Coordinates of C-alpha atoms in Angstrom, one line a residue:
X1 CA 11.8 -9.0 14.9
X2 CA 13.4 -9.8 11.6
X3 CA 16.0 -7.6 9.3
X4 CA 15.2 -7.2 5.7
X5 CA 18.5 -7.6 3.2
X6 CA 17.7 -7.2 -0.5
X7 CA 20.4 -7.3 -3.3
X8 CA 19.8 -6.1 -6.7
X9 CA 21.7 -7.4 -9.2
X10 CA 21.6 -7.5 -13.3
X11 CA 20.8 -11.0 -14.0
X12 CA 19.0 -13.9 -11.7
X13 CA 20.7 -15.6 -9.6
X14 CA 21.3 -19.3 -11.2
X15 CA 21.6 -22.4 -8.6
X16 CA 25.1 -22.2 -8.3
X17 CA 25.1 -18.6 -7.0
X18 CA 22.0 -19.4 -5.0
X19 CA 24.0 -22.2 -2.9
X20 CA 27.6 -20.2 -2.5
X21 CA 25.5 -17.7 -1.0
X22 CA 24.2 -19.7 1.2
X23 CA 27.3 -21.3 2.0
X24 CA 27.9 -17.9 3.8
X25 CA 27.2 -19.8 7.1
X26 CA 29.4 -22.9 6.6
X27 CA 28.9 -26.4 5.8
X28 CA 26.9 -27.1 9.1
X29 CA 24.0 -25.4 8.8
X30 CA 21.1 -26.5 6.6
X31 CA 18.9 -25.4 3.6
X32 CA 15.5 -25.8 3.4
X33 CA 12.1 -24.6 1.6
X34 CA 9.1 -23.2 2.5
X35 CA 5.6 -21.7 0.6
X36 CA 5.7 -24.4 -1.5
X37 CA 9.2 -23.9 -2.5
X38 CA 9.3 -20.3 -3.4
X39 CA 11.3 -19.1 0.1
X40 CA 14.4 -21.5 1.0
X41 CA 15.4 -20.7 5.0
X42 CA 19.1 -21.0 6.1
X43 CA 18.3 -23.4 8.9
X44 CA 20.8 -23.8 12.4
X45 CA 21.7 -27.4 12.8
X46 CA 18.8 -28.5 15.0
X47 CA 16.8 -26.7 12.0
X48 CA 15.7 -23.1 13.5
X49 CA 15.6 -20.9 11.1
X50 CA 17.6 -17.8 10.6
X51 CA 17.1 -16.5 7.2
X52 CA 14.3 -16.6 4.8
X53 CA 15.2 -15.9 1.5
X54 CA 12.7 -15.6 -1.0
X55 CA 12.8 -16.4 -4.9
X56 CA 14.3 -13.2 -7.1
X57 CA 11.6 -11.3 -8.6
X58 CA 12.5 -9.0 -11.8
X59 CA 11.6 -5.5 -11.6
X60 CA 11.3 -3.7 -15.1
X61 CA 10.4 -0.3 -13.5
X62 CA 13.9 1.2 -12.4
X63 CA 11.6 4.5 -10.3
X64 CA 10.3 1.3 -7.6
X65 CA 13.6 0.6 -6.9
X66 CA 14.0 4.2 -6.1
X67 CA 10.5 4.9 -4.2
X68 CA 11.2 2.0 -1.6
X69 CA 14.6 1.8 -1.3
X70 CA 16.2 5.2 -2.1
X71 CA 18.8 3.3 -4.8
X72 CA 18.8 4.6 -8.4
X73 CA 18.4 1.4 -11.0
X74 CA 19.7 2.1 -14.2
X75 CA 17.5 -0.4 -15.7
X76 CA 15.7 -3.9 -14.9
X77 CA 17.2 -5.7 -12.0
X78 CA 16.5 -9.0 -10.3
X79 CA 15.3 -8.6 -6.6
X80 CA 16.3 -11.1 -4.3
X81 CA 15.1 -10.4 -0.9
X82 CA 16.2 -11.5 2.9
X83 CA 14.8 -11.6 5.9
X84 CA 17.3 -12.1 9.2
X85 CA 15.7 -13.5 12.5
X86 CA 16.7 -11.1 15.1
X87 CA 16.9 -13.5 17.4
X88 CA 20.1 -14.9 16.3
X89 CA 23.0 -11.8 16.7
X90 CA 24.6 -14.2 13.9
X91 CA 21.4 -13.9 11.8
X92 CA 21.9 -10.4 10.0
X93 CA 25.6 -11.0 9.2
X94 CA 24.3 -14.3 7.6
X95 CA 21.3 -12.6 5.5
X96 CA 24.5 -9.8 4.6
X97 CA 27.1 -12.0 3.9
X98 CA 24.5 -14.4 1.5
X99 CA 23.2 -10.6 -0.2
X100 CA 27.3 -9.6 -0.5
X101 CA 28.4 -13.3 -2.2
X102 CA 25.3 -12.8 -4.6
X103 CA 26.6 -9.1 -5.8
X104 CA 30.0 -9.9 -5.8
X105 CA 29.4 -12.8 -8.3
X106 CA 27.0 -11.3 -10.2
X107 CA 27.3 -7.5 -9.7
X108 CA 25.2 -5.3 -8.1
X109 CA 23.5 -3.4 -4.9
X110 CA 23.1 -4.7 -1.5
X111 CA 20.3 -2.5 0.3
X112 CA 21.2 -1.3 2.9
X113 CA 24.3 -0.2 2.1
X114 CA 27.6 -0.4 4.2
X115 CA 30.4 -2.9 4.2
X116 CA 29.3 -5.6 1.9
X117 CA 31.1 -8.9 3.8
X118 CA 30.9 -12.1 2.1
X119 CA 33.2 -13.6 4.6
X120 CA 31.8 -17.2 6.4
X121 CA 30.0 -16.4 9.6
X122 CA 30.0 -19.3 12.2
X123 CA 27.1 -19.5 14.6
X124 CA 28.2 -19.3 18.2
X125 CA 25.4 -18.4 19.8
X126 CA 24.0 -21.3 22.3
X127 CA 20.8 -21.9 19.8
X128 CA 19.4 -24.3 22.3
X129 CA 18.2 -20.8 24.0
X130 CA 16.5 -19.3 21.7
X131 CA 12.9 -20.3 20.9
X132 CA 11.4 -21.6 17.7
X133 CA 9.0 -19.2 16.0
X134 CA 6.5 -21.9 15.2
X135 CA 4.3 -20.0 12.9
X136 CA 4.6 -22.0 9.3
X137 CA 5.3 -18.8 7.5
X138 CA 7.9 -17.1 6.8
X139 CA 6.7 -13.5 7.2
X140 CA 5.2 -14.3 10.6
X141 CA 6.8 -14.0 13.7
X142 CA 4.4 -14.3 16.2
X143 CA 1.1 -16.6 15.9
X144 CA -1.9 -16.8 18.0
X145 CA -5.6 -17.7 17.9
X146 CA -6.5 -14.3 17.0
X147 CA -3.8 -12.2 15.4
X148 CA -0.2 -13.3 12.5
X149 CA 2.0 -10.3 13.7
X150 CA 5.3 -9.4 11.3
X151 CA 7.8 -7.6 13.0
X152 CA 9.6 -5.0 10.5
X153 CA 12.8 -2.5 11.0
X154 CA 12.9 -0.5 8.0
X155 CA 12.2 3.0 6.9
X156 CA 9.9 2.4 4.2
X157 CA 7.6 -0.7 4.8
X158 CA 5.9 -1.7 1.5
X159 CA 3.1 -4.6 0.8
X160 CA 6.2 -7.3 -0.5
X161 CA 5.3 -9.9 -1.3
X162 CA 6.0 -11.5 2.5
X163 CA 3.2 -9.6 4.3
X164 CA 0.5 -10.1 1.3
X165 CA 1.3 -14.1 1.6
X166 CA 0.7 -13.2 5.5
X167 CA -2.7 -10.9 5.1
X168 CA -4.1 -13.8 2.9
X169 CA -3.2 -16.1 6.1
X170 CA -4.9 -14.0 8.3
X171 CA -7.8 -13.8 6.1
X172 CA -8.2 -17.8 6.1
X173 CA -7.7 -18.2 9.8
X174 CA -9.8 -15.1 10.6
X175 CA -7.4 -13.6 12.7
X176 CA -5.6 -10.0 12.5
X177 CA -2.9 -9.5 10.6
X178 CA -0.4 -7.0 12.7
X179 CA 2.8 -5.1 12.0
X180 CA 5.2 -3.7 14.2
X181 CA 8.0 -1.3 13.4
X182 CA 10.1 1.3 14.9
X183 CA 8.3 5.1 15.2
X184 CA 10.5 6.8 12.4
X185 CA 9.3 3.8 9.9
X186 CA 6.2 5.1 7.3
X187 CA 4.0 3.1 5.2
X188 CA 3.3 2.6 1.4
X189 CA -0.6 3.5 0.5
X190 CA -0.9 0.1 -0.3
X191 CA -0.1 -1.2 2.1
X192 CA -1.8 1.5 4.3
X193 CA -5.0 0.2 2.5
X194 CA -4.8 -3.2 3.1
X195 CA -4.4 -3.0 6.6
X196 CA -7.7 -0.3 7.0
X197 CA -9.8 -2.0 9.1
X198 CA -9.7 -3.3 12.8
X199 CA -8.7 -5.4 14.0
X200 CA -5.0 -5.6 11.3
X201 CA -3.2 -2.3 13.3
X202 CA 0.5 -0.8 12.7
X203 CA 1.8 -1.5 16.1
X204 CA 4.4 1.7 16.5
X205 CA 7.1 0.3 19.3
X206 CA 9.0 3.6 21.0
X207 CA 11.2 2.4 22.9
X208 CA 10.6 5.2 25.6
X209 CA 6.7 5.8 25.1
X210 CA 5.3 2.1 24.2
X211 CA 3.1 0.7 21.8
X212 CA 0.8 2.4 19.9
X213 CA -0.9 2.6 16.7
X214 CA 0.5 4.2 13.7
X215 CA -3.0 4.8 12.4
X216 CA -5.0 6.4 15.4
X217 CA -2.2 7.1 17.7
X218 CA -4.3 5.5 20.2
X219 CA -2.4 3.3 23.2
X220 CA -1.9 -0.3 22.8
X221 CA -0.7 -3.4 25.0
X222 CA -0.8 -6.3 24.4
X223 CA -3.1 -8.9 25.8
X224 CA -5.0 -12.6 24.7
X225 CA -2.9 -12.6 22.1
X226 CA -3.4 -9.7 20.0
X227 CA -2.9 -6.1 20.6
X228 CA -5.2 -3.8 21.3
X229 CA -6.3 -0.6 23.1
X230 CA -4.5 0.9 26.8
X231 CA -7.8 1.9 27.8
X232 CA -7.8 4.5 30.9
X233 CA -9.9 4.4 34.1
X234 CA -13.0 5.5 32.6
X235 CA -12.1 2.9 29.7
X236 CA -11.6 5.6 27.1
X237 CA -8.7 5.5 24.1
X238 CA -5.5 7.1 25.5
X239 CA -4.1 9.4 22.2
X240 CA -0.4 9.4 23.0
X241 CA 2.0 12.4 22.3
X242 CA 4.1 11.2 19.3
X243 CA 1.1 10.9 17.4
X244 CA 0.2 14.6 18.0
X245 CA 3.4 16.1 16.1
X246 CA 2.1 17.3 12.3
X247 CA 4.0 15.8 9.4
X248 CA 7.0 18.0 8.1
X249 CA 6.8 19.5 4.8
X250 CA 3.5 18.2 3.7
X251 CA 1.9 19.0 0.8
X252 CA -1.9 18.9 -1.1
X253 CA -2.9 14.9 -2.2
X254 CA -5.8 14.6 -4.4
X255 CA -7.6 10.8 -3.7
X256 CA -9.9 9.9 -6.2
X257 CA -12.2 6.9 -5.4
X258 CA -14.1 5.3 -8.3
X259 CA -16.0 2.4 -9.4
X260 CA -16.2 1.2 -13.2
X261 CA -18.3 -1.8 -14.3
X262 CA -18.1 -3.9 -17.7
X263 CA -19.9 -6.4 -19.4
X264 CA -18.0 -9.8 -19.0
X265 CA -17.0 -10.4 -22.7
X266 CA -14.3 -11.9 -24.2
X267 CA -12.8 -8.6 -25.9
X268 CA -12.5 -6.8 -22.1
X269 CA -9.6 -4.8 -21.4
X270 CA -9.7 -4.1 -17.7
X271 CA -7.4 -0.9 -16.5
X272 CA -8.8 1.9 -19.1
X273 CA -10.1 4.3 -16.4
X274 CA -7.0 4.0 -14.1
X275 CA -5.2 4.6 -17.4
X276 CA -7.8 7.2 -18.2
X277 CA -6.9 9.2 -14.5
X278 CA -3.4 8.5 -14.5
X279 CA -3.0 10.2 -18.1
X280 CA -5.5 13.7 -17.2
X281 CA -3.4 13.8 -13.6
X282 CA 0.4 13.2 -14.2
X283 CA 0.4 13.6 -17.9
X284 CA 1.3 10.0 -18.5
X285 CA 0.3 6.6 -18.1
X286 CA 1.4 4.0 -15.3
X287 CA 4.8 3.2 -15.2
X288 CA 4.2 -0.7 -13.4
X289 CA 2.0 -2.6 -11.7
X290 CA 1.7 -5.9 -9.9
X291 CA 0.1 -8.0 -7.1
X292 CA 2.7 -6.7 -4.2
X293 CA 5.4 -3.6 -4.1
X294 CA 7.6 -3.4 -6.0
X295 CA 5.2 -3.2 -8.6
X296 CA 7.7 -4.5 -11.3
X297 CA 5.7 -5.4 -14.2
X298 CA 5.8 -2.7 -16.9
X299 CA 2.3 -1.0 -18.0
X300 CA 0.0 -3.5 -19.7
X301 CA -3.9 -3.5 -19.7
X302 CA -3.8 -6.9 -21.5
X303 CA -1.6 -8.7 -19.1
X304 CA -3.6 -7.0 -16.1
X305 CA -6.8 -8.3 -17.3
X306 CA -5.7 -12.2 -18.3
X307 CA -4.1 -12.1 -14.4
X308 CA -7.5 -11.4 -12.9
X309 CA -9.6 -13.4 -15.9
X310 CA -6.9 -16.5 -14.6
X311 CA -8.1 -15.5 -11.0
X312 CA -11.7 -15.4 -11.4
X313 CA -14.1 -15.2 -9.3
X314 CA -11.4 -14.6 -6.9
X315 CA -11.0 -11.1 -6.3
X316 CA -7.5 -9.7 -7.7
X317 CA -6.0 -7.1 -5.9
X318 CA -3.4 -5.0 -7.8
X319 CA -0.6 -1.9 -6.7
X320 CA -0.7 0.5 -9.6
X321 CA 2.4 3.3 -10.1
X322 CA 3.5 6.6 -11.8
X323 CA 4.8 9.5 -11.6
X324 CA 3.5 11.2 -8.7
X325 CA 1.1 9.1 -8.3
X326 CA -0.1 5.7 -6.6
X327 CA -3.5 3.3 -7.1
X328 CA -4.9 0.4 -5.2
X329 CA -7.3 -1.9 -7.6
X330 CA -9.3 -4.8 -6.8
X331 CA -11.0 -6.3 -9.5
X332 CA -14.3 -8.6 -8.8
X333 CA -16.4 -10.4 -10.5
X334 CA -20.3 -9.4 -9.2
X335 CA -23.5 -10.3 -10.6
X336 CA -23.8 -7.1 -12.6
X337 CA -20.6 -7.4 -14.9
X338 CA -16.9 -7.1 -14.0
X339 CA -15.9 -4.0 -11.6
X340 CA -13.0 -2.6 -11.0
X341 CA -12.9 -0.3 -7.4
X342 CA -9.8 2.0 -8.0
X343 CA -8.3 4.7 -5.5
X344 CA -5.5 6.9 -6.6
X345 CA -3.9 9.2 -5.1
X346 CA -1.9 11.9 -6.5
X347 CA 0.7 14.6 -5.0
X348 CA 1.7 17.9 -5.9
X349 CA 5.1 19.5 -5.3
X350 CA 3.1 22.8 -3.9
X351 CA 1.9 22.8 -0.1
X352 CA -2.2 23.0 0.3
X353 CA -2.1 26.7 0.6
X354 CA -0.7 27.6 -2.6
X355 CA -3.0 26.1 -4.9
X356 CA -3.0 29.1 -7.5
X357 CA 0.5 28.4 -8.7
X358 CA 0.5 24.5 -8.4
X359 CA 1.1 22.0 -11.5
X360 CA 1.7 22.4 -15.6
X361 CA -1.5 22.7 -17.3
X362 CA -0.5 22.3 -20.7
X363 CA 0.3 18.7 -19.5
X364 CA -2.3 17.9 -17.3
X365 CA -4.9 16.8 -19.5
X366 CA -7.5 18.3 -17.4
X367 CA -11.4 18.3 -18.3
X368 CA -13.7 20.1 -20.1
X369 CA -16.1 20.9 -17.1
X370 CA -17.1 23.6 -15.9
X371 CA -15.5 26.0 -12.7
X372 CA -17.7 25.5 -9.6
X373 CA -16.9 29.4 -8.7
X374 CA -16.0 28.5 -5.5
X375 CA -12.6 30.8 -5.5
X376 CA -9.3 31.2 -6.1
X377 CA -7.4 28.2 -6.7
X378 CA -10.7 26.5 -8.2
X379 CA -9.4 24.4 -10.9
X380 CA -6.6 26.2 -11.5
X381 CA -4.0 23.1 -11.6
X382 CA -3.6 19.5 -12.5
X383 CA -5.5 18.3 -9.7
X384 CA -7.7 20.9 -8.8
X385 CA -11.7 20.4 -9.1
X386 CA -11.9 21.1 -13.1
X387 CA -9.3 18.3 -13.5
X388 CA -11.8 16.1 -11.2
X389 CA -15.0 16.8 -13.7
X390 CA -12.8 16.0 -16.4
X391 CA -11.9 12.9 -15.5
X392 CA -15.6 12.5 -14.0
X393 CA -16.4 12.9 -17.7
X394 CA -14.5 10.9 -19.3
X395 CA -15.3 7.7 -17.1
X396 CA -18.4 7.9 -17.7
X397 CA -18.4 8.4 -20.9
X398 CA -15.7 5.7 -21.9
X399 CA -15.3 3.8 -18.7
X400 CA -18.3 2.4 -17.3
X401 CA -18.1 4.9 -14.3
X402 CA -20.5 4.0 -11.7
X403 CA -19.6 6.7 -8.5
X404 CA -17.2 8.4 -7.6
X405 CA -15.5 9.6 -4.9
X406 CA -13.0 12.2 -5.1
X407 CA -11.6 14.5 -1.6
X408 CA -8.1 16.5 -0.9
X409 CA -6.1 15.8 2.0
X410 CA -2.4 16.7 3.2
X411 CA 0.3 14.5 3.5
X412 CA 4.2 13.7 2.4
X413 CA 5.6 14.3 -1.0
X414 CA 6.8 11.3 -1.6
X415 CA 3.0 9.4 -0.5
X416 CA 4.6 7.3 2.1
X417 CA 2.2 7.2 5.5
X418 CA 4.0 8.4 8.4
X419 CA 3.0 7.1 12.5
X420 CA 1.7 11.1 12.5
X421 CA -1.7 12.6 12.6
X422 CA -3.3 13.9 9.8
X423 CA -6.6 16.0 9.1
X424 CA -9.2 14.0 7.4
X425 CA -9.8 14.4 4.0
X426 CA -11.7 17.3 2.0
X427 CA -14.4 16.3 -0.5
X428 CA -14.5 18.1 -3.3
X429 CA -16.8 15.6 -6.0
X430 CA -19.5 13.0 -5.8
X431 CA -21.1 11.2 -8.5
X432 CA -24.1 9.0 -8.1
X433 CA -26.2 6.7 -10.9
X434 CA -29.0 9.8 -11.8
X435 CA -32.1 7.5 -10.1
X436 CA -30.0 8.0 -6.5
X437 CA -29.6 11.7 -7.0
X438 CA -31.7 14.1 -4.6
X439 CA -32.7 17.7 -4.8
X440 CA -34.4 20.2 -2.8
X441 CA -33.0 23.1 -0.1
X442 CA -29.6 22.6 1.2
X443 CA -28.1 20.3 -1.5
X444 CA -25.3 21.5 -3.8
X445 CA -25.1 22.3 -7.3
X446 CA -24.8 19.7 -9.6
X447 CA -24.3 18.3 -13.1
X448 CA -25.9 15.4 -15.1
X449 CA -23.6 13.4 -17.2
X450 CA -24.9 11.4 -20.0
X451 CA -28.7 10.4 -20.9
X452 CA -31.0 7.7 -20.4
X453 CA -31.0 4.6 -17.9
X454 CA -26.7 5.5 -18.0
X455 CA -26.9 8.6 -16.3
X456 CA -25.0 10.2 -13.6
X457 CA -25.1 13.3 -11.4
X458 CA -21.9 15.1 -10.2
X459 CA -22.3 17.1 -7.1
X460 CA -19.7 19.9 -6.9
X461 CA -19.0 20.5 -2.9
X462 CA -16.6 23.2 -3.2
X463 CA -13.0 23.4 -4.2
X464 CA -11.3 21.7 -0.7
X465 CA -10.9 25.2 1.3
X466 CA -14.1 24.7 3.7
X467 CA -14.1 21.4 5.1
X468 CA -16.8 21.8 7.5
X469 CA -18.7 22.9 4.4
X470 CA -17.9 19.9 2.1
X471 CA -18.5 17.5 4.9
X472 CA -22.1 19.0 5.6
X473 CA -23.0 19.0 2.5
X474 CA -21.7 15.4 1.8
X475 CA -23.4 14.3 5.0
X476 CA -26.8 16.0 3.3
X477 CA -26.0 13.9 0.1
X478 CA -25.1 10.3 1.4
X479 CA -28.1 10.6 4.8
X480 CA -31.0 8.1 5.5
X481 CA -32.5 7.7 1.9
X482 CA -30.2 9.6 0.4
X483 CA -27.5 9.2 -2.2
X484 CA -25.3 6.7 -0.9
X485 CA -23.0 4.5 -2.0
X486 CA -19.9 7.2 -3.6
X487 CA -17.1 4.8 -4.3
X488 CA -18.3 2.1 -1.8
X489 CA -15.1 3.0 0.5
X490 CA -16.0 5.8 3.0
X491 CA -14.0 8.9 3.5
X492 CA -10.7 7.9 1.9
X493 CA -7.5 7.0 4.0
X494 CA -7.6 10.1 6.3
X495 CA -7.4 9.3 10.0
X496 CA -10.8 7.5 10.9
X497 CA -9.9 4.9 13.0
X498 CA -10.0 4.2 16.5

C-alpha cells in the first residue's frame, strides 16, 4: 500500500526546490523518472523505489482543493503530489519531509496536516528484504495477468491523475483495474464511474471482517491473481455486515443522464448542455473541469472542445464541477456527428422526505413544463421534476438532445460514495427520439418536444415517491421492442452490481 502526501503551495516548484526536496533522504539515495518523465521516484541505493512524486499541476478552482482535501485555498495553488511505498517504515517520513522542504521554501500547505519535518531521514531499514514492486507504473502496486491493483489510505479517494494513467493500463492489457482502501475511505463520482463495471472492483480491507466490495458489499478473496467473489457452499454471493449499515445523514441526489449530438463543423462548441443543466440546477455555471480530479482548469467550453478535437477519434473523458453539483463526460466521435454522453448529479441540502421546502426557486432556473400532478413535492424545487422538463426542453431545443435519462436517489451531501448500501435509484423522466416512442394501455403520460424528423417524447413516471411504480412503468417503456436506449447507461450509479 502506498501513502499519499500532497503540498500546495503559491508558485511551482522550480528545479532547485524540486532537488532540496528530494535531498530529504540524503546524498545516497537516487533520483529517477518514470511515465515518460512526468513522475521522478526517490529510489534506495540498489534503486527500489520509495516515493513517486509526480509533476505539480495548477489548480485555478480554490472549492477542489476544499472538496478532496478539506483545506480552504485562497486562490490558485500548484499541486504537487506524493506517493510513499508502505513498504519502507522510512518511506512516509521521506514523501513528508520532501512535501515540508517544498512549503517551507516556497510557502504553503502540506496535506495531511501535522508536524511538517523537513529534517534528513536516513534509511535503515535492511532493503535487501523487501521486495521490488515490479509493475512499470507508478500508481500500481500489484501486477498480474488479469488485474493492476492500487492500494490507497485516504479518506477521500478521487480519479488523480495516478489511477486514470493506471485505468488506461488496464484497458491496454485487458486486465481489471482494482483499488483497495481502508472501510471508512469514500469515493468521488468520478471515479465511482469509471470503475462501474466488473471486473475493476473497490476492494474494502477491514481489518476484522476481510475483503469486500465497496460497491455490492459482496465477499471477496483473492485468488489467480485478481479478486473476486467468497462464494458460499451453494456458490452464492456472501453480502457481509458492514455493507448493510445505511449512510448517515443522507440527503435527495437528482442524476440526470443525457446524450447531445452535433454536426462535426469547424464553429463547434462542445459543453453547452452541461452548461445548459449546470446553470437551471445550481443557478450557475461549472466552476472547473479537467481530464482527472482535481478538476483545476477554470470553465471554458472553447478549451474543452480543442482538448477533445486534439484527441480525436479517441474518446475524451472529462470531470466537470460546481456548486453542488458533479458531471462525468465522454466525448466521441460516431458516425452520426460528435456526442457528448453527460451524467450529473446534483445534491440538495434537504433529506428525500422533505421535498416541499427544498432549494431557492428564484435561482434555480427551472423550466417551463408542465406539473405531472403526481403530489406534493412535484416540482416544487430546483431539482424536482418541473426543473427536469425544463431542462429536457431546453436540450432539445438548443442542444442536440437525443435521450435522456433522469432518476433520484439518496446519498451524502457532499456526493462522495461511501463502502455503504444504498437504494437504487428512482426514475422520474425519459425522453426517446419520437419514431421510438410507444403508446397503448399501461404507458405513462407523456409530452412531445419539437416537430418533424427532430422530435422527442418525454415520459413523465411520477415525481420519485413510488419506486416500484416508476420502475414498472420504465420497464413497460424500455421492454422487447420497446423504447430503449434512454441515455445509453442503464439505471444510474445506484447499487447494481454483483
Amino acid at each position: 500500500m502506498t501513502r499519499d502526501v500532497i503540498v500546495l503551495t503559491p508558485t511551482p516548484p522550480d528545479r532547485a526546490t524540486l532537488l532540496a526536496g528530494l535531498f530529504a533522504g540524503g546524498p545516497d539515495l537516487r533520483v529517477d523518472t518514470a511515465a515518460e518523465s512526468a513522475v521522478t521516484q526517490l529510489c534506495a541505493p540498489d534503486g527500489r523505489p520509495l516515493v513517486a512524486i509526480e509533476a505539480s499541476a495548477l489548480v485555478r478552482v480554490p472549492a477542489e482543493v476544499r472538496r478532496l482535501l478539506g483545506v480552504d485555498a485562497e486562490g490558485p495553488v500548484w499541486w504537487t503530489e506524493a506517493r510513499a511505498s508502505t513498504a519502507v517504515p522510512e518511506a512516509y517520513a521521506l514523501a513528508r519531509s520532501f512535501a515540508g522542504r517544498l512549503a517551507t521554501v516556497l510557502g504553503g500547505t502540506v496535506w495531511p496536516g501535522g508536524a511538517v519535518t523537513t529534517d534528513v531521514v536516513p534509511l535503515r531499514t535492511d532493503i535487501t528484504a523487501v521486495p521490488v514492486p515490479d509493475t512499470g507504473i507508478p500508481a500500481v502496486d500489484v501486477l498480474t495477468p488479469r488485474a493492476l491493483v492500487v492500494m490507497q489510505d485516504r479518506p477521500v479517494v478521487p480519479l488523480s491523475t495516478w489511477l486514470a494513467d493506471a485505468l488506461r493500463h488496464a484497458a491496454d492489457g485487458d486486465r481489471a483495474l482494482q483499488l483497495v482502501t481502508p472501510p471508512a475511505s469514500r469515493l468521488t463520482l468520478p471515479l465511482r464511474t469509471a470503475l462501474r463495471g466488473l471486473p475493476h472492483r473497490w476492494v474494502v480491507r477491514d481489518e476484522r471482517r476481510g475483503l469486500y466490495d465497496g460497491l455490492s458489499g459482496v465477499r471477496l478473496r483473492w485468488s489467480g491473481g485478481i479478486f473476486g467473489p467468497d462464494l458460499d457452499e451453494r456458490g452464492a454471493a456472501i453480502l457481509v455486515e458492514p455493507f448493510r449499515e445505511p449512510v448517515a445523514g443522507a440527503v435527495r441526489q437528482l442524476v440526470l443522464q443525457a446524450r447531445t449530438r452535433h454536426h462535426p463543423d469547424a464553429e463547434l462548441l462542445l459543453g453547452g448542455a452541461l452548461e445548459a443543466v449546470f446553470r437551471r440546477l445550481t443557478g450557475a455555471a461549472p466552476r472547473g473541469w479537467g481530464t482527472a480530479e482535481p478538476a483545476g482548469n477554470p470553465w471554458s467550453r472553447r478549451q474543452l472542445t480543442e482538448l477533445a478535437r486534439a484527441r480525436a477519434p479517441r474518446p475524451t473523458l472529462l470531470t466537470v464541477v460546481g456548486a453542488g453539483a458533479l458531471a462525468t463526460v465522454r466525448v466521441l466521435r460516431t458516425r452520426e456527428g460528435v456526442e457528448e454522453d453527460v451524467t450529473v448529479v446534483v445534491g440538495e441540502t434537504s433529506t428525500a422526505g422533505e421535498e416541499s421546502g427544498a432549494g431557492d426557486t428564484s435561482t434555480a432556473g427551472h423550466g417551463s413544463g408542465a406539473r405531472d400532478g403526481s403530489g406534493a413535492g412535484a416540482g416544487s424545487d430546483a431539482v424536482g421534476p418541473d426543473a427536469v422538463e425544463g431542462v429536457a426542453r431546453e436540450l432539445h431545443a438548443r442542444h442536440g438532445l437525443v435521450s435522456l435519462l433522469a432518476s433520484y436517489r439518496s446519498g451524502r451531501a457532499d456526493l462522495t460514495v461511501p463502502a455503504r448500501i444504498e437504494a437504487p435509484p428512482v426514475p422520474v423522466r425519459l425522453l426517446v427520439p419520437e419514431d421510438s416512442a410507444r403508446g397503448g394501455a399501461g404507458i405513462p403520460a407523456s409530452v412531445r418536444l419539437g416537430a418533424g424528423t427532430g422530435a422527442a417524447r418525454l415520459y413523465r413516471l411520477g415525481n420519485g415517491s413510488d419506486a416500484v411504480a416508476a420502475w414498472r412503468a420504465l420497464e413497460r417503456l424500455t421492454g422487447e421492442g420497446g423504447a430503449g436506449g434512454g441515455a445509453g447507461t442503464g439505471p444510474g450509479p445506484g447499487r447494481s452490481r454483483g
